[in-house]
mmCIF file of C-alpha atoms in Angstrom:
data_model
loop_
_atom_site.group_PDB
_atom_site.id
_atom_site.type_symbol
_atom_site.label_atom_id
_atom_site.label_comp_id
_atom_site.label_asym_id
_atom_site.label_seq_id
_atom_site.Cartn_x
_atom_site.Cartn_y
_atom_site.Cartn_z
ATOM 1 C CA VAL A 1075 -1.110 6.278 10.776
ATOM 2 C CA CYS A 1076 0.197 6.612 14.320
ATOM 3 C CA GLY A 1077 -0.781 3.786 16.630
ATOM 4 C CA ILE A 1078 -1.341 1.185 13.926
ATOM 5 C CA ALA A 1079 1.076 -1.736 13.684
ATOM 6 C CA ALA A 1080 3.088 -1.848 10.495
ATOM 7 C CA LYS A 1081 5.819 -3.919 8.980
ATOM 8 C CA PRO A 1082 9.247 -2.278 8.871
ATOM 9 C CA VAL A 1083 8.817 -1.179 5.250
ATOM 10 C CA LEU A 1084 8.708 2.418 4.119
ATOM 11 C CA ASP A 1085 5.529 2.998 2.074
ATOM 12 C CA ILE A 1086 5.887 5.929 -0.287
ATOM 13 C CA GLY A 1087 3.115 7.407 -2.377
ATOM 14 C CA ALA A 1088 3.701 9.846 -5.205
ATOM 15 C CA ALA A 1089 1.680 11.340 -8.024
ATOM 16 C CA VAL A 1090 2.473 12.232 -11.615
ATOM 17 C CA LYS A 1091 0.442 14.383 -13.994
ATOM 18 C CA ASP A 1092 0.131 11.771 -16.740
ATOM 19 C CA LYS A 1093 1.115 8.240 -17.762
ATOM 20 C CA SER A 1094 4.109 9.453 -19.769
ATOM 21 C CA SER A 1095 5.533 11.148 -16.668
ATOM 22 C CA GLY A 1096 5.225 7.877 -14.763
ATOM 23 C CA GLU A 1097 6.893 5.898 -17.530
ATOM 24 C CA LYS A 1098 9.858 8.299 -17.428
ATOM 25 C CA ARG A 1099 10.484 7.328 -13.783
ATOM 26 C CA ILE A 1100 10.793 3.583 -14.373
ATOM 27 C CA ALA A 1101 14.407 3.377 -15.587
ATOM 28 C CA PRO A 1102 15.871 5.852 -13.042
ATOM 29 C CA LEU A 1103 14.188 3.992 -10.174
ATOM 30 C CA GLN A 1104 15.384 0.646 -11.507
ATOM 31 C CA ASN A 1105 18.899 2.109 -11.682
ATOM 32 C CA ILE A 1106 18.859 2.704 -7.914
ATOM 33 C CA GLY A 1107 17.699 -0.825 -7.140
ATOM 34 C CA CYS A 1108 13.908 -0.598 -7.298
ATOM 35 C CA GLU A 1109 12.094 -3.511 -8.905
ATOM 36 C CA TYR A 1110 9.268 -2.366 -11.183
ATOM 37 C CA ARG A 1111 6.122 -4.489 -10.841
ATOM 38 C CA GLY A 1112 3.885 -2.689 -13.317
ATOM 39 C CA GLU A 1113 0.382 -1.700 -12.270
ATOM 40 C CA ASN A 1114 0.195 -4.597 -9.793
ATOM 41 C CA GLY A 1115 -3.588 -4.762 -9.855
ATOM 42 C CA ILE A 1116 -4.440 -1.050 -10.004
ATOM 43 C CA ILE A 1117 -4.899 0.493 -13.439
ATOM 44 C CA GLY A 1118 -2.634 3.483 -13.972
ATOM 45 C CA ARG A 1119 -0.326 2.695 -11.052
ATOM 46 C CA PHE A 1120 3.441 2.357 -11.277
ATOM 47 C CA TYR A 1121 4.456 0.028 -8.450
ATOM 48 C CA PHE A 1122 8.015 -0.542 -7.235
ATOM 49 C CA VAL A 1123 9.634 -2.469 -4.404
ATOM 50 C CA LYS A 1124 13.140 -2.238 -3.062
ATOM 51 C CA GLY A 1125 14.720 -5.219 -1.392
ATOM 52 C CA ALA A 1126 14.361 -8.538 -3.188
ATOM 53 C CA ALA A 1127 12.115 -11.284 -1.840
ATOM 54 C CA SER A 1128 15.203 -13.180 -0.691
ATOM 55 C CA GLN A 1129 16.297 -10.111 1.274
ATOM 56 C CA ARG A 1130 14.430 -7.907 3.672
ATOM 57 C CA ARG A 1131 12.118 -5.618 1.740
ATOM 58 C CA THR A 1132 12.758 -1.988 2.637
ATOM 59 C CA HIS A 1133 10.475 0.122 0.428
ATOM 60 C CA HIS A 1134 7.183 0.128 -1.470
ATOM 61 C CA LEU A 1135 6.699 2.982 -3.931
ATOM 62 C CA ARG A 1136 3.314 3.593 -5.502
ATOM 63 C CA ILE A 1137 3.103 6.247 -8.178
ATOM 64 C CA LEU A 1138 -0.432 7.149 -9.209
ATOM 65 C CA LEU A 1139 -1.893 9.642 -11.617
ATOM 66 C CA SER A 1140 -2.616 12.963 -9.932
ATOM 67 C CA GLY A 1141 -6.313 13.278 -9.192
ATOM 68 C CA SER A 1142 -6.962 9.576 -9.768
ATOM 69 C CA ARG A 1143 -9.768 7.757 -7.977
ATOM 70 C CA GLU A 1144 -7.258 5.242 -6.587
ATOM 71 C CA GLY A 1145 -5.159 7.989 -5.001
ATOM 72 C CA ALA A 1146 -8.238 9.635 -3.515
ATOM 73 C CA ILE A 1147 -9.294 6.328 -1.942
ATOM 74 C CA ILE A 1148 -5.876 5.788 -0.342
ATOM 75 C CA TYR A 1149 -5.813 9.291 1.151
ATOM 76 C CA PHE A 1150 -9.440 9.095 2.300
ATOM 77 C CA PHE A 1151 -8.771 5.842 4.156
ATOM 78 C CA ARG A 1152 -5.615 7.237 5.772
ATOM 79 C CA ASP A 1153 -7.322 10.442 6.830
ATOM 80 C CA TYR A 1154 -10.336 8.561 8.173
ATOM 81 C CA LEU A 1155 -8.124 6.407 10.395
ATOM 82 C CA ARG A 1156 -6.266 9.497 11.595
ATOM 83 C CA SER A 1157 -9.538 11.145 12.638
ATOM 84 C CA ASP A 1158 -11.360 8.127 14.114
ATOM 85 C CA HIS A 1159 -9.351 6.528 16.899
ATOM 86 C CA ALA A 1160 -11.841 3.691 17.413
ATOM 87 C CA ALA A 1161 -11.626 2.735 13.734
ATOM 88 C CA ALA A 1162 -7.829 2.964 13.849
ATOM 89 C CA SER A 1163 -7.757 0.688 16.889
ATOM 90 C CA GLU A 1164 -10.056 -1.833 15.191
ATOM 91 C CA TYR A 1165 -7.914 -1.785 12.050
ATOM 92 C CA ASP A 1166 -4.778 -2.289 14.141
ATOM 93 C CA LYS A 1167 -6.360 -5.339 15.810
ATOM 94 C CA ARG A 1168 -7.458 -6.801 12.463
ATOM 95 C CA LYS A 1169 -3.977 -6.331 10.998
ATOM 96 C CA LYS A 1170 -2.339 -8.036 13.967
ATOM 97 C CA ASP A 1171 -4.855 -10.897 13.996
ATOM 98 C CA SER A 1172 -4.483 -11.403 10.252
ATOM 99 C CA ALA A 1173 -0.678 -11.294 10.486
ATOM 100 C CA ARG A 1174 -0.676 -13.965 13.198
ATOM 101 C CA LYS A 1175 -3.187 -16.176 11.434
ATOM 102 C CA TYR A 1176 -1.650 -15.869 7.953
ATOM 103 C CA LYS A 1177 2.015 -15.440 8.802
ATOM 104 C CA ASP A 1178 3.245 -17.079 5.589
ATOM 105 C CA ASP A 1179 0.350 -16.232 3.252
ATOM 106 C CA ARG A 1180 0.399 -12.611 2.075
ATOM 107 C CA ASP A 1181 -2.783 -12.948 -0.010
ATOM 108 C CA ALA A 1182 -4.748 -14.359 2.929
ATOM 109 C CA TYR A 1183 -3.322 -11.620 5.182
ATOM 110 C CA LEU A 1184 -4.566 -8.955 2.773
ATOM 111 C CA GLU A 1185 -7.949 -10.639 2.454
ATOM 112 C CA GLY A 1186 -8.210 -10.627 6.248
ATOM 113 C CA LYS A 1187 -8.281 -6.810 6.170
ATOM 114 C CA THR A 1188 -10.509 -6.394 3.119
ATOM 115 C CA GLU A 1189 -13.932 -6.450 4.796
ATOM 116 C CA PHE A 1190 -12.917 -3.704 7.225
ATOM 117 C CA ILE A 1191 -11.426 -1.523 4.491
ATOM 118 C CA GLU A 1192 -14.460 -1.938 2.232
ATOM 119 C CA ARG A 1193 -16.796 -1.064 5.100
ATOM 120 C CA ILE A 1194 -14.924 2.175 5.781
ATOM 121 C CA LEU A 1195 -14.781 3.115 2.104
#
């Protein structure tokens, strides 16, 4: 979303028609250097990262089932922020505050944004 601070990591979302189609993408993505992290907390998701923890992470790839509730939530939140500049500005401030406060604690950083996200959803 334009105007919202973000880390220098490319977030990619994709959809597949069924679980089997997602499973078929695991090996090819691993072959080009993506680390498969399973569902990573969201049922039915295929989650990949590129760039090891010891290096600079460059990509996050989330593959969800087409028409899934999880995918709908992600797109709703994105579209809401695109249409409501005040909400986008508030989210930007929360992200920056959380990043400063929890510089070395990713879980706490994420938790710092949770209340805002849940309120919007």
